[in-house]
């Protein structure tokens, strides 16, 4: 990819964003400022600015006293798609600004989330129901979906709670991204819809579990809107969990077909075999780039893996050493002393 002119790209994306009717995306959501950056430069609010350590990944940050969206430019994208991505991150800035309090504890989750074949088989069943509701809303199927989620919330409370937090934060942002494409580019909206149809019935897509929450959350919000059950506002978050509070306990649910259960079981085994191989190789290579104790600030949570006290991170790791924030770029395996403390950082090739 040739060098992209950030200033030119910024204004082309801003023009696309200006076409969007934000009032139909989410109650109270309005356009917020955004920045785009590359390895060398950062363009924000009509000018080049110094790229500080906060400019890491694609997310929302607090910058100069306000919540903004940021995007690391690594490839050329259709303007409509780029605009939808920026608005996705704007929505995270909106969530911060509005005080949503349902954010997952991403340092705790790798240690505590257990990949149960039963839980994930039921989740696969839910995905099939969600896709059916996308094609045609059916009250009976919707109630079956809620019953399945109620059952999981009681039998797997930590896992379900974590999934709901991801669905509330990332799923709602992905729903907004989806609706932006519906306004700007029907062809790209269909591409995203077809992508969800394909991925949500593939068990391997549930590892790490965080990834599929973007899409199960968006589809759940879509179903709740059709059912008239979606409430807005920070106090109602995560609304996709609150809706279950008035349901009676559920003692049994349809697990789906035996073939799906077998596929999920094999996917769990495969995931942990692959994770163990990654970690064992990095430790054996022994390319140590930092030693602790170091306070973990963040990893790339999008696809972080955890096994036997080790945590993986693609692209970067941020930590605090002697009160100073530090950023390492690359792929790493972290030997963890506990969920907040790094013992050793190994380069992962």
CSV table of C-alpha atoms in Angstrom, one decimal, residues 29-313:
chain,number,residue,atom,x,y,z
A,29,UNK,CA,-26.2,9.9,19.5
A,30,UNK,CA,-24.6,12.8,17.6
A,31,UNK,CA,-21.4,13.1,15.6
A,32,UNK,CA,-18.2,13.4,17.7
A,33,UNK,CA,-14.7,14.3,16.7
A,34,UNK,CA,-12.3,11.8,15.3
A,35,UNK,CA,-8.6,11.3,14.5
A,36,UNK,CA,-6.9,9.1,12.0
A,37,UNK,CA,-3.2,8.2,12.2
A,38,UNK,CA,-0.5,6.0,10.8
A,39,UNK,CA,3.0,5.0,11.9
A,40,UNK,CA,4.3,8.6,11.7
A,41,UNK,CA,1.5,11.2,11.7
A,42,UNK,CA,-1.9,11.9,13.3
A,43,UNK,CA,-4.6,14.1,11.8
A,44,UNK,CA,-7.3,15.4,14.2
A,45,UNK,CA,-10.0,18.0,13.9
A,46,UNK,CA,-8.6,19.6,10.8
A,47,UNK,CA,-4.9,19.6,11.6
A,48,UNK,CA,-1.9,17.4,12.2
A,49,UNK,CA,-1.2,16.9,15.9
A,50,UNK,CA,1.4,15.1,17.9
A,51,UNK,CA,0.8,11.3,18.1
A,52,UNK,CA,0.9,10.4,21.8
A,53,UNK,CA,1.0,7.0,23.4
A,54,UNK,CA,-2.9,7.1,23.6
A,55,UNK,CA,-3.1,6.6,19.9
A,56,UNK,CA,-3.0,2.9,19.8
A,57,UNK,CA,-5.5,0.6,17.9
A,58,UNK,CA,-8.9,1.5,16.7
A,59,UNK,CA,-11.0,2.7,19.6
A,60,UNK,CA,-12.2,5.8,21.5
A,61,UNK,CA,-10.0,7.8,23.8
A,62,UNK,CA,-10.1,10.9,25.9
A,63,UNK,CA,-8.1,13.5,24.2
A,64,UNK,CA,-7.7,17.2,25.1
A,65,UNK,CA,-10.6,16.9,27.5
A,66,UNK,CA,-13.1,15.2,25.2
A,67,UNK,CA,-14.1,11.8,24.0
A,68,UNK,CA,-13.0,11.1,20.4
A,69,UNK,CA,-12.8,8.2,18.0
A,70,UNK,CA,-9.4,7.1,16.6
A,71,UNK,CA,-8.4,4.9,13.7
A,72,UNK,CA,-5.1,3.4,12.7
A,73,UNK,CA,-5.0,3.7,8.9
A,74,UNK,CA,-3.4,0.5,7.5
A,75,UNK,CA,-5.3,0.0,4.2
A,76,UNK,CA,-7.5,1.7,1.7
A,77,UNK,CA,-11.2,1.1,2.2
A,78,UNK,CA,-14.4,2.2,0.4
A,79,UNK,CA,-15.4,5.6,1.9
A,80,UNK,CA,-18.8,4.2,3.1
A,81,UNK,CA,-17.1,1.4,5.0
A,82,UNK,CA,-14.4,3.7,6.5
A,83,UNK,CA,-17.2,6.1,7.6
A,84,UNK,CA,-19.1,3.2,9.3
A,85,UNK,CA,-15.9,2.1,11.1
A,86,UNK,CA,-15.2,5.7,12.4
A,87,UNK,CA,-18.9,6.0,13.5
A,88,UNK,CA,-18.5,2.6,15.3
A,89,UNK,CA,-15.7,4.1,17.3
A,90,UNK,CA,-17.6,7.4,17.7
A,91,UNK,CA,-20.3,5.3,19.4
A,92,UNK,CA,-17.8,4.1,21.9
A,93,UNK,CA,-16.9,7.7,22.6
A,94,UNK,CA,-20.6,8.4,23.0
A,95,UNK,CA,-20.9,5.4,25.5
A,96,UNK,CA,-18.0,6.9,27.6
A,97,UNK,CA,-19.5,10.3,27.4
A,98,UNK,CA,-23.0,9.0,28.5
A,99,UNK,CA,-21.5,7.0,31.4
A,100,UNK,CA,-22.4,3.5,30.3
A,101,UNK,CA,-21.3,1.3,33.2
A,102,UNK,CA,-21.5,-2.2,31.6
A,103,UNK,CA,-17.9,-2.4,30.4
A,104,UNK,CA,-16.3,-5.8,30.8
A,105,UNK,CA,-13.2,-6.3,32.9
A,106,UNK,CA,-11.0,-7.4,30.1
A,107,UNK,CA,-8.0,-8.1,32.4
A,108,UNK,CA,-10.1,-10.5,34.5
A,109,UNK,CA,-12.0,-12.2,31.8
A,110,UNK,CA,-9.2,-14.3,30.2
A,111,UNK,CA,-8.6,-15.8,33.7
A,112,UNK,CA,-12.2,-16.5,34.6
A,113,UNK,CA,-14.1,-17.2,31.3
A,114,UNK,CA,-14.5,-21.0,30.9
A,115,UNK,CA,-15.0,-22.4,27.4
A,116,UNK,CA,-17.8,-24.9,28.2
A,117,UNK,CA,-19.1,-27.1,25.3
A,118,UNK,CA,-22.6,-27.0,26.8
A,119,UNK,CA,-22.6,-23.2,27.1
A,120,UNK,CA,-21.3,-22.7,23.6
A,121,UNK,CA,-23.6,-25.2,22.1
A,122,UNK,CA,-26.5,-23.2,23.5
A,123,UNK,CA,-24.9,-20.1,22.1
A,124,UNK,CA,-24.8,-21.6,18.7
A,125,UNK,CA,-28.5,-22.5,19.1
A,126,UNK,CA,-29.2,-18.8,19.9
A,127,UNK,CA,-27.3,-17.7,16.8
A,128,UNK,CA,-29.5,-19.8,14.6
A,129,UNK,CA,-32.6,-18.3,16.2
A,130,UNK,CA,-31.2,-14.8,15.8
A,131,UNK,CA,-30.5,-15.3,12.1
A,132,UNK,CA,-34.0,-16.7,11.7
A,133,UNK,CA,-35.4,-13.6,13.4
A,134,UNK,CA,-33.4,-11.4,11.1
A,135,UNK,CA,-35.2,-13.0,8.1
A,136,UNK,CA,-38.6,-13.0,9.7
A,137,UNK,CA,-39.7,-12.0,13.2
A,138,UNK,CA,-41.6,-14.7,15.0
A,139,UNK,CA,-42.8,-14.1,18.6
A,140,UNK,CA,-42.6,-17.8,19.5
A,141,UNK,CA,-39.0,-18.1,18.2
A,142,UNK,CA,-38.1,-14.8,20.0
A,143,UNK,CA,-39.4,-16.2,23.3
A,144,UNK,CA,-37.4,-19.4,22.7
A,145,UNK,CA,-34.3,-17.2,22.3
A,146,UNK,CA,-35.0,-15.4,25.6
A,147,UNK,CA,-35.6,-18.7,27.4
A,148,UNK,CA,-32.3,-20.1,26.1
A,149,UNK,CA,-30.5,-16.9,27.3
A,150,UNK,CA,-32.2,-17.1,30.7
A,151,UNK,CA,-31.1,-20.6,31.1
A,152,UNK,CA,-27.5,-19.7,30.3
A,153,UNK,CA,-27.6,-16.7,32.6
A,154,UNK,CA,-28.4,-19.0,35.5
A,155,UNK,CA,-26.2,-22.0,34.7
A,156,UNK,CA,-23.2,-20.0,33.4
A,157,UNK,CA,-23.5,-16.6,35.2
A,158,UNK,CA,-19.9,-15.4,34.8
A,159,UNK,CA,-19.6,-16.4,31.1
A,160,UNK,CA,-23.1,-15.1,30.2
A,161,UNK,CA,-22.4,-11.8,32.1
A,162,UNK,CA,-19.2,-11.3,30.2
A,163,UNK,CA,-20.8,-12.0,26.9
A,164,UNK,CA,-23.6,-9.6,27.6
A,165,UNK,CA,-21.1,-6.8,28.5
A,166,UNK,CA,-19.4,-7.4,25.1
A,167,UNK,CA,-22.8,-7.5,23.3
A,168,UNK,CA,-23.9,-4.3,25.1
A,169,UNK,CA,-20.7,-2.3,24.3
A,170,UNK,CA,-19.4,-3.8,21.0
A,171,UNK,CA,-22.7,-5.3,19.8
A,172,UNK,CA,-24.5,-1.9,20.0
A,173,UNK,CA,-21.5,-0.2,18.2
A,174,UNK,CA,-21.6,-2.9,15.5
A,175,UNK,CA,-25.4,-2.4,15.2
A,176,UNK,CA,-24.8,1.3,14.6
A,177,UNK,CA,-22.1,0.5,12.1
A,178,UNK,CA,-24.5,-1.8,10.3
A,179,UNK,CA,-27.2,0.9,10.2
A,180,UNK,CA,-24.7,3.4,8.8
A,181,UNK,CA,-24.0,1.1,5.9
A,182,UNK,CA,-27.8,0.7,5.4
A,183,UNK,CA,-27.9,4.5,4.9
A,184,UNK,CA,-24.7,5.0,2.8
A,185,UNK,CA,-24.2,1.8,0.8
A,186,UNK,CA,-26.7,-1.0,0.5
A,187,UNK,CA,-24.2,-3.2,-1.2
A,188,UNK,CA,-21.8,-3.0,1.7
A,189,UNK,CA,-24.6,-3.4,4.2
A,190,UNK,CA,-25.5,-6.7,2.5
A,191,UNK,CA,-21.8,-7.7,2.7
A,192,UNK,CA,-21.8,-7.2,6.5
A,193,UNK,CA,-25.2,-9.0,6.8
A,194,UNK,CA,-23.9,-12.0,4.8
A,195,UNK,CA,-20.8,-12.1,6.9
A,196,UNK,CA,-22.8,-12.4,10.0
A,197,UNK,CA,-24.9,-15.2,8.5
A,198,UNK,CA,-21.8,-17.1,7.6
A,199,UNK,CA,-19.8,-16.6,10.8
A,200,UNK,CA,-22.4,-17.0,13.4
A,201,UNK,CA,-23.0,-20.7,12.7
A,202,UNK,CA,-19.3,-21.6,12.6
A,203,UNK,CA,-18.2,-22.9,16.0
A,204,UNK,CA,-14.6,-21.9,15.4
A,205,UNK,CA,-15.8,-18.3,15.3
A,206,UNK,CA,-16.5,-18.4,19.0
A,207,UNK,CA,-12.8,-18.4,20.0
A,208,UNK,CA,-12.0,-16.1,21.6
A,209,UNK,CA,-15.6,-15.5,22.6
A,210,UNK,CA,-15.3,-11.7,22.5
A,211,UNK,CA,-15.2,-11.7,18.7
A,212,UNK,CA,-18.7,-13.1,18.1
A,213,UNK,CA,-20.3,-10.7,20.6
A,214,UNK,CA,-20.0,-7.9,18.1
A,215,UNK,CA,-22.5,-9.8,15.9
A,216,UNK,CA,-24.7,-11.6,18.4
A,217,UNK,CA,-25.1,-8.2,20.1
A,218,UNK,CA,-26.1,-6.5,16.9
A,219,UNK,CA,-28.5,-9.2,16.0
A,220,UNK,CA,-30.0,-9.3,19.5
A,221,UNK,CA,-30.6,-5.5,19.3
A,222,UNK,CA,-32.2,-6.0,15.9
A,223,UNK,CA,-34.5,-8.7,17.4
A,224,UNK,CA,-35.4,-6.6,20.4
A,225,UNK,CA,-36.3,-3.6,18.2
A,226,UNK,CA,-38.6,-5.8,16.2
A,227,UNK,CA,-40.1,-7.1,19.5
A,228,UNK,CA,-40.5,-3.6,21.0
A,229,UNK,CA,-38.3,-4.5,23.9
A,230,UNK,CA,-35.3,-2.2,23.4
A,231,UNK,CA,-34.8,0.6,25.9
A,232,UNK,CA,-32.2,3.3,25.6
A,233,UNK,CA,-30.1,5.1,28.2
A,234,UNK,CA,-27.0,4.4,30.4
A,235,UNK,CA,-29.2,3.3,33.3
A,236,UNK,CA,-30.6,0.5,31.3
A,237,UNK,CA,-27.3,-1.1,30.2
A,238,UNK,CA,-26.8,-3.8,29.4
A,239,UNK,CA,-30.4,-3.8,28.3
A,240,UNK,CA,-29.9,-7.2,26.6
A,241,UNK,CA,-29.4,-8.7,30.1
A,242,UNK,CA,-32.1,-6.7,32.0
A,243,UNK,CA,-34.8,-8.0,29.7
A,244,UNK,CA,-34.3,-11.4,31.3
A,245,UNK,CA,-35.0,-10.3,34.9
A,246,UNK,CA,-38.7,-10.7,34.7
A,247,UNK,CA,-38.6,-14.2,33.1
A,248,UNK,CA,-39.3,-17.3,35.2
A,249,UNK,CA,-36.3,-19.7,35.8
A,250,UNK,CA,-35.8,-22.1,32.9
A,251,UNK,CA,-34.9,-25.7,33.7
A,252,UNK,CA,-34.2,-27.1,30.3
A,253,UNK,CA,-33.8,-25.9,26.7
A,254,UNK,CA,-33.2,-27.3,23.3
A,255,UNK,CA,-29.5,-27.9,22.9
A,256,UNK,CA,-29.7,-28.2,19.1
A,257,UNK,CA,-28.6,-31.2,17.1
A,258,UNK,CA,-25.9,-33.6,18.2
A,259,UNK,CA,-23.8,-32.6,15.2
A,260,UNK,CA,-23.6,-29.0,16.5
A,261,UNK,CA,-22.6,-30.2,20.0
A,262,UNK,CA,-19.9,-32.4,18.5
A,263,UNK,CA,-18.6,-29.5,16.3
A,264,UNK,CA,-18.5,-27.2,19.4
A,265,UNK,CA,-16.6,-29.8,21.4
A,266,UNK,CA,-14.0,-30.3,18.7
A,267,UNK,CA,-13.6,-26.5,18.3
A,268,UNK,CA,-12.9,-26.1,22.1
A,269,UNK,CA,-10.3,-28.8,21.9
A,270,UNK,CA,-8.7,-27.3,18.8
A,271,UNK,CA,-8.6,-23.8,20.2
A,272,UNK,CA,-6.7,-24.9,23.3
A,273,UNK,CA,-4.3,-27.1,21.4
A,274,UNK,CA,-3.5,-24.2,19.1
A,275,UNK,CA,-3.2,-21.7,22.1
A,276,UNK,CA,-0.9,-24.1,24.0
A,277,UNK,CA,1.3,-24.5,20.8
A,278,UNK,CA,1.7,-20.7,20.4
A,279,UNK,CA,2.7,-20.2,24.1
A,280,UNK,CA,5.1,-23.1,24.2
A,281,UNK,CA,6.9,-22.0,21.1
A,282,UNK,CA,7.2,-18.4,22.3
A,283,UNK,CA,8.6,-19.5,25.7
A,284,UNK,CA,11.0,-22.0,24.1
A,285,UNK,CA,12.3,-19.3,21.7
A,286,UNK,CA,13.0,-17.2,24.9
A,287,UNK,CA,13.1,-13.9,23.1
A,288,UNK,CA,12.5,-11.8,26.3
A,289,UNK,CA,11.7,-8.1,25.7
A,290,UNK,CA,10.7,-7.1,29.2
A,291,UNK,CA,10.7,-8.5,32.7
A,292,UNK,CA,8.5,-7.7,35.6
A,293,UNK,CA,6.8,-7.1,37.8
A,294,UNK,CA,5.0,-4.8,35.3
A,295,UNK,CA,1.5,-3.4,35.7
A,296,UNK,CA,-0.6,-4.5,32.7
A,297,UNK,CA,-2.5,-1.6,31.1
A,298,UNK,CA,-3.9,-3.3,28.0
A,299,UNK,CA,-3.4,-5.9,25.3
A,300,UNK,CA,-5.2,-6.4,22.0
A,301,UNK,CA,-8.3,-7.8,23.5
A,302,UNK,CA,-9.9,-8.5,20.2
A,303,UNK,CA,-8.2,-11.9,19.9
A,304,UNK,CA,-6.3,-12.4,23.1
A,305,UNK,CA,-5.8,-16.0,24.2
A,306,UNK,CA,-5.1,-17.3,27.7
A,307,UNK,CA,-3.7,-20.6,28.8
A,308,UNK,CA,-2.0,-21.8,32.0
A,309,UNK,CA,-1.0,-18.4,33.2
A,310,UNK,CA,0.0,-17.0,29.8
A,311,UNK,CA,-1.7,-14.3,27.8
A,312,UNK,CA,-1.2,-13.5,24.1
A,313,UNK,CA,-1.5,-10.2,22.3
